[in-house]
């Protein structure tokens, strides 16, 4: 079977599916993991395609070059930057995981605190919505009064201007 065959328990990047089942933020983890694997594969493919054969005797001179002399070195810099950026994103995800010090009791207490804050915010929202509804009723009543008085003024004005024959 080819690499990345879903029936073999691997993702399309050749990474075992178990690696996709990370317990926190699975979508983010899987996306970053897949991106890093793609970048490594692309970098290796470009190197295999473009890299000229090199002997071990001139390796020191190749290391000492300051400027890239061919597109292969530019590819290497590009892929190094992409891999470093993805590694940084993965570090951010790792840092966002709960610490080992976080016990079930601490997490439960944190959830209770969040639920309490949620209930307080919900009560405040209900109060604001109620006050908004009261203001809306007052505005609608005032608009109705204005419309009635305008209709009354128009009808009084017409009845006074009607010529008698």
PDB file of C-alpha atoms in Angstrom:
ATOM      1  CA  UNK A   1       0.000   0.000   0.000  1.00  0.00           C
ATOM      2  CA  UNK A   2       1.266   3.551  -0.709  1.00  0.00           C
ATOM      3  CA  UNK A   3       2.362   5.906   2.029  1.00  0.00           C
ATOM      4  CA  UNK A   4      -0.549   7.868   3.416  1.00  0.00           C
ATOM      5  CA  UNK A   5      -3.127   5.181   2.661  1.00  0.00           C
ATOM      6  CA  UNK A   6      -6.043   5.878   5.076  1.00  0.00           C
ATOM      7  CA  UNK A   7      -6.718   2.166   5.460  1.00  0.00           C
ATOM      8  CA  UNK A   8      -3.254   1.724   6.972  1.00  0.00           C
ATOM      9  CA  UNK A   9      -3.968   4.141   9.833  1.00  0.00           C
ATOM     10  CA  UNK A  10      -1.932   6.986   8.398  1.00  0.00           C
ATOM     11  CA  UNK A  11      -2.903  10.488   7.377  1.00  0.00           C
ATOM     12  CA  UNK A  12      -2.182  11.826   3.914  1.00  0.00           C
ATOM     13  CA  UNK A  13       1.185  13.102   5.130  1.00  0.00           C
ATOM     14  CA  UNK A  14       2.323   9.670   6.309  1.00  0.00           C
ATOM     15  CA  UNK A  15       1.908  10.569   9.967  1.00  0.00           C
ATOM     16  CA  UNK A  16       0.128   7.906  12.051  1.00  0.00           C
ATOM     17  CA  UNK A  17      -3.472   8.821  12.767  1.00  0.00           C
ATOM     18  CA  UNK A  18      -2.797   8.537  16.527  1.00  0.00           C
ATOM     19  CA  UNK A  19      -0.748  11.731  16.227  1.00  0.00           C
ATOM     20  CA  UNK A  20      -3.880  13.518  15.009  1.00  0.00           C
ATOM     21  CA  UNK A  21      -5.762  12.561  18.182  1.00  0.00           C
ATOM     22  CA  UNK A  22      -4.187  15.132  20.456  1.00  0.00           C
ATOM     23  CA  UNK A  23      -6.476  15.860  23.359  1.00  0.00           C
ATOM     24  CA  UNK A  24      -6.433  19.678  23.214  1.00  0.00           C
ATOM     25  CA  UNK A  25      -7.363  21.725  20.178  1.00  0.00           C
ATOM     26  CA  UNK A  26      -7.286  18.761  17.778  1.00  0.00           C
ATOM     27  CA  UNK A  27      -8.032  20.846  14.721  1.00  0.00           C
ATOM     28  CA  UNK A  28      -5.169  23.223  15.401  1.00  0.00           C
ATOM     29  CA  UNK A  29      -2.771  20.415  16.230  1.00  0.00           C
ATOM     30  CA  UNK A  30      -3.658  18.377  13.198  1.00  0.00           C
ATOM     31  CA  UNK A  31      -3.409  21.403  10.945  1.00  0.00           C
ATOM     32  CA  UNK A  32      -0.015  22.480  12.270  1.00  0.00           C
ATOM     33  CA  UNK A  33       1.259  18.919  12.268  1.00  0.00           C
ATOM     34  CA  UNK A  34       0.130  18.393   8.692  1.00  0.00           C
ATOM     35  CA  UNK A  35       1.610  21.723   7.635  1.00  0.00           C
ATOM     36  CA  UNK A  36       4.982  20.881   9.185  1.00  0.00           C
ATOM     37  CA  UNK A  37       5.025  17.436   7.579  1.00  0.00           C
ATOM     38  CA  UNK A  38       4.134  18.939   4.190  1.00  0.00           C
ATOM     39  CA  UNK A  39       6.905  21.483   4.513  1.00  0.00           C
ATOM     40  CA  UNK A  40       9.475  18.829   5.411  1.00  0.00           C
ATOM     41  CA  UNK A  41       8.370  16.644   2.497  1.00  0.00           C
ATOM     42  CA  UNK A  42       8.430  19.573   0.067  1.00  0.00           C
ATOM     43  CA  UNK A  43      11.850  20.666   1.285  1.00  0.00           C
ATOM     44  CA  UNK A  44      13.300  17.178   0.858  1.00  0.00           C
ATOM     45  CA  UNK A  45      11.697  16.827  -2.584  1.00  0.00           C
ATOM     46  CA  UNK A  46      13.133  20.123  -3.788  1.00  0.00           C
ATOM     47  CA  UNK A  47      16.549  19.219  -2.421  1.00  0.00           C
ATOM     48  CA  UNK A  48      16.455  15.857  -4.162  1.00  0.00           C
ATOM     49  CA  UNK A  49      15.375  17.457  -7.426  1.00  0.00           C
ATOM     50  CA  UNK A  50      17.651  20.499  -7.487  1.00  0.00           C
ATOM     51  CA  UNK A  51      20.710  19.731  -5.384  1.00  0.00           C
ATOM     52  CA  UNK A  52      23.867  19.072  -7.385  1.00  0.00           C
ATOM     53  CA  UNK A  53      26.033  16.183  -6.295  1.00  0.00           C
ATOM     54  CA  UNK A  54      28.670  17.248  -3.788  1.00  0.00           C
ATOM     55  CA  UNK A  55      31.837  15.593  -2.633  1.00  0.00           C
ATOM     56  CA  UNK A  56      32.860  15.620   0.988  1.00  0.00           C
ATOM     57  CA  UNK A  57      36.201  17.253   0.192  1.00  0.00           C
ATOM     58  CA  UNK A  58      34.716  20.640  -0.706  1.00  0.00           C
ATOM     59  CA  UNK A  59      32.083  20.759   2.022  1.00  0.00           C
ATOM     60  CA  UNK A  60      33.917  23.472   3.972  1.00  0.00           C
ATOM     61  CA  UNK A  61      33.900  25.824   0.976  1.00  0.00           C
ATOM     62  CA  UNK A  62      30.172  25.243   0.469  1.00  0.00           C
ATOM     63  CA  UNK A  63      29.518  26.151   4.109  1.00  0.00           C
ATOM     64  CA  UNK A  64      31.562  29.361   3.908  1.00  0.00           C
ATOM     65  CA  UNK A  65      29.601  30.905   1.008  1.00  0.00           C
ATOM     66  CA  UNK A  66      27.777  34.057   2.076  1.00  0.00           C
ATOM     67  CA  UNK A  67      25.303  34.578  -0.741  1.00  0.00           C
ATOM     68  CA  UNK A  68      23.100  31.940  -2.316  1.00  0.00           C
ATOM     69  CA  UNK A  69      24.529  31.200  -5.727  1.00  0.00           C
ATOM     70  CA  UNK A  70      21.628  29.134  -7.034  1.00  0.00           C
ATOM     71  CA  UNK A  71      17.905  28.638  -6.496  1.00  0.00           C
ATOM     72  CA  UNK A  72      18.536  25.557  -4.372  1.00  0.00           C
ATOM     73  CA  UNK A  73      19.965  27.716  -1.595  1.00  0.00           C
ATOM     74  CA  UNK A  74      17.012  30.080  -1.885  1.00  0.00           C
ATOM     75  CA  UNK A  75      14.668  27.095  -1.555  1.00  0.00           C
ATOM     76  CA  UNK A  76      16.590  25.963   1.493  1.00  0.00           C
ATOM     77  CA  UNK A  77      16.179  29.384   3.108  1.00  0.00           C
ATOM     78  CA  UNK A  78      12.496  29.486   2.230  1.00  0.00           C
ATOM     79  CA  UNK A  79      11.774  26.040   3.636  1.00  0.00           C
ATOM     80  CA  UNK A  80      13.863  26.753   6.735  1.00  0.00           C
ATOM     81  CA  UNK A  81      11.762  29.861   7.388  1.00  0.00           C
ATOM     82  CA  UNK A  82       8.495  27.963   6.833  1.00  0.00           C
ATOM     83  CA  UNK A  83       9.568  25.122   9.107  1.00  0.00           C
ATOM     84  CA  UNK A  84      10.705  27.564  11.814  1.00  0.00           C
ATOM     85  CA  UNK A  85       7.388  29.440  11.644  1.00  0.00           C
ATOM     86  CA  UNK A  86       5.365  26.229  11.897  1.00  0.00           C
ATOM     87  CA  UNK A  87       7.530  25.038  14.798  1.00  0.00           C
ATOM     88  CA  UNK A  88       6.804  28.336  16.563  1.00  0.00           C
ATOM     89  CA  UNK A  89       3.059  27.854  15.993  1.00  0.00           C
ATOM     90  CA  UNK A  90       3.317  24.369  17.490  1.00  0.00           C
ATOM     91  CA  UNK A  91       5.178  25.807  20.499  1.00  0.00           C
ATOM     92  CA  UNK A  92       2.345  28.284  21.017  1.00  0.00           C
ATOM     93  CA  UNK A  93      -0.162  25.410  20.949  1.00  0.00           C
ATOM     94  CA  UNK A  94       1.933  23.418  23.430  1.00  0.00           C
ATOM     95  CA  UNK A  95       2.121  26.427  25.750  1.00  0.00           C
ATOM     96  CA  UNK A  96      -1.673  26.744  25.640  1.00  0.00           C
ATOM     97  CA  UNK A  97      -2.153  23.229  26.993  1.00  0.00           C
ATOM     98  CA  UNK A  98      -3.110  22.888  30.664  1.00  0.00           C
ATOM     99  CA  UNK A  99      -0.103  22.456  32.908  1.00  0.00           C
ATOM    100  CA  UNK A 100       0.651  19.251  34.770  1.00  0.00           C
ATOM    101  CA  UNK A 101      -0.148  21.124  37.980  1.00  0.00           C
ATOM    102  CA  UNK A 102      -3.713  21.514  36.785  1.00  0.00           C
ATOM    103  CA  UNK A 103      -5.655  18.809  38.571  1.00  0.00           C
ATOM    104  CA  UNK A 104      -9.231  17.755  38.021  1.00  0.00           C
ATOM    105  CA  UNK A 105     -10.245  19.670  41.165  1.00  0.00           C
ATOM    106  CA  UNK A 106      -8.619  22.877  39.889  1.00  0.00           C
ATOM    107  CA  UNK A 107     -10.254  22.451  36.495  1.00  0.00           C
ATOM    108  CA  UNK A 108     -13.657  21.838  38.138  1.00  0.00           C
ATOM    109  CA  UNK A 109     -13.228  24.956  40.301  1.00  0.00           C
ATOM    110  CA  UNK A 110     -12.285  26.944  37.210  1.00  0.00           C
ATOM    111  CA  UNK A 111     -15.367  25.637  35.375  1.00  0.00           C
ATOM    112  CA  UNK A 112     -17.605  26.576  38.339  1.00  0.00           C
ATOM    113  CA  UNK A 113     -16.109  30.083  38.316  1.00  0.00           C
ATOM    114  CA  UNK A 114     -16.710  30.394  34.577  1.00  0.00           C
ATOM    115  CA  UNK A 115     -20.294  29.155  34.944  1.00  0.00           C
ATOM    116  CA  UNK A 116     -20.924  31.693  37.709  1.00  0.00           C
ATOM    117  CA  UNK A 117     -19.524  34.492  35.551  1.00  0.00           C
ATOM    118  CA  UNK A 118     -21.677  33.230  32.678  1.00  0.00           C
ATOM    119  CA  UNK A 119     -24.838  33.347  34.826  1.00  0.00           C
ATOM    120  CA  UNK A 120     -23.994  36.878  36.011  1.00  0.00           C
ATOM    121  CA  UNK A 121     -23.426  38.010  32.434  1.00  0.00           C
ATOM    122  CA  UNK A 122     -26.691  36.353  31.357  1.00  0.00           C
ATOM    123  CA  UNK A 123     -28.616  38.151  34.127  1.00  0.00           C
ATOM    124  CA  UNK A 124     -27.052  41.474  33.134  1.00  0.00           C
ATOM    125  CA  UNK A 125     -27.908  40.819  29.494  1.00  0.00           C
ATOM    126  CA  UNK A 126     -31.524  40.034  30.403  1.00  0.00           C
ATOM    127  CA  UNK A 127     -31.744  43.297  32.362  1.00  0.00           C
ATOM    128  CA  UNK A 128     -30.295  45.305  29.472  1.00  0.00           C
ATOM    129  CA  UNK A 129     -32.679  43.630  27.007  1.00  0.00           C
ATOM    130  CA  UNK A 130     -35.635  44.384  29.308  1.00  0.00           C
ATOM    131  CA  UNK A 131     -34.629  48.053  29.573  1.00  0.00           C
ATOM    132  CA  UNK A 132     -34.188  48.156  25.806  1.00  0.00           C
ATOM    133  CA  UNK A 133     -37.671  46.735  25.313  1.00  0.00           C
ATOM    134  CA  UNK A 134     -39.117  49.363  27.673  1.00  0.00           C
ATOM    135  CA  UNK A 135     -37.357  52.157  25.760  1.00  0.00           C
ATOM    136  CA  UNK A 136     -38.591  50.722  22.477  1.00  0.00           C
ATOM    137  CA  UNK A 137     -42.175  50.751  23.755  1.00  0.00           C
ATOM    138  CA  UNK A 138     -41.813  54.386  24.882  1.00  0.00           C
ATOM    139  CA  UNK A 139     -40.370  55.378  21.501  1.00  0.00           C
ATOM    140  CA  UNK A 140     -43.129  53.555  19.634  1.00  0.00           C
ATOM    141  CA  UNK A 141     -45.762  55.205  21.841  1.00  0.00           C
ATOM    142  CA  UNK A 142     -44.224  58.642  21.258  1.00  0.00           C
ATOM    143  CA  UNK A 143     -44.129  58.003  17.496  1.00  0.00           C
ATOM    144  CA  UNK A 144     -47.771  56.935  17.573  1.00  0.00           C
ATOM    145  CA  UNK A 145     -48.691  60.131  19.481  1.00  0.00           C
ATOM    146  CA  UNK A 146     -46.756  62.244  16.961  1.00  0.00           C
ATOM    147  CA  UNK A 147     -48.471  60.506  14.050  1.00  0.00           C
ATOM    148  CA  UNK A 148     -51.906  61.029  15.665  1.00  0.00           C
ATOM    149  CA  UNK A 149     -51.255  64.686  16.306  1.00  0.00           C
ATOM    150  CA  UNK A 150     -50.032  65.185  12.712  1.00  0.00           C
ATOM    151  CA  UNK A 151     -53.146  63.469  11.371  1.00  0.00           C
ATOM    152  CA  UNK A 152     -55.312  65.590  13.663  1.00  0.00           C
ATOM    153  CA  UNK A 153     -53.568  68.769  12.533  1.00  0.00           C
ATOM    154  CA  UNK A 154     -54.007  67.879   8.863  1.00  0.00           C
ATOM    155  CA  UNK A 155     -57.665  66.995   9.233  1.00  0.00           C
ATOM    156  CA  UNK A 156     -58.355  70.194  11.237  1.00  0.00           C
ATOM    157  CA  UNK A 157     -56.526  72.249   8.626  1.00  0.00           C
ATOM    158  CA  UNK A 158     -58.538  70.746   5.779  1.00  0.00           C
ATOM    159  CA  UNK A 159     -61.874  71.225   7.481  1.00  0.00           C
ATOM    160  CA  UNK A 160     -61.106  74.920   8.113  1.00  0.00           C
ATOM    161  CA  UNK A 161     -60.009  75.585   4.510  1.00  0.00           C
ATOM    162  CA  UNK A 162     -62.996  73.971   2.827  1.00  0.00           C
ATOM    163  CA  UNK A 163     -64.978  76.742   1.030  1.00  0.00           C
ATOM    164  CA  UNK A 164     -68.671  76.774   1.639  1.00  0.00           C
ATOM    165  CA  UNK A 165     -70.898  76.956  -1.362  1.00  0.00           C
TER     166      UNK A 165
END
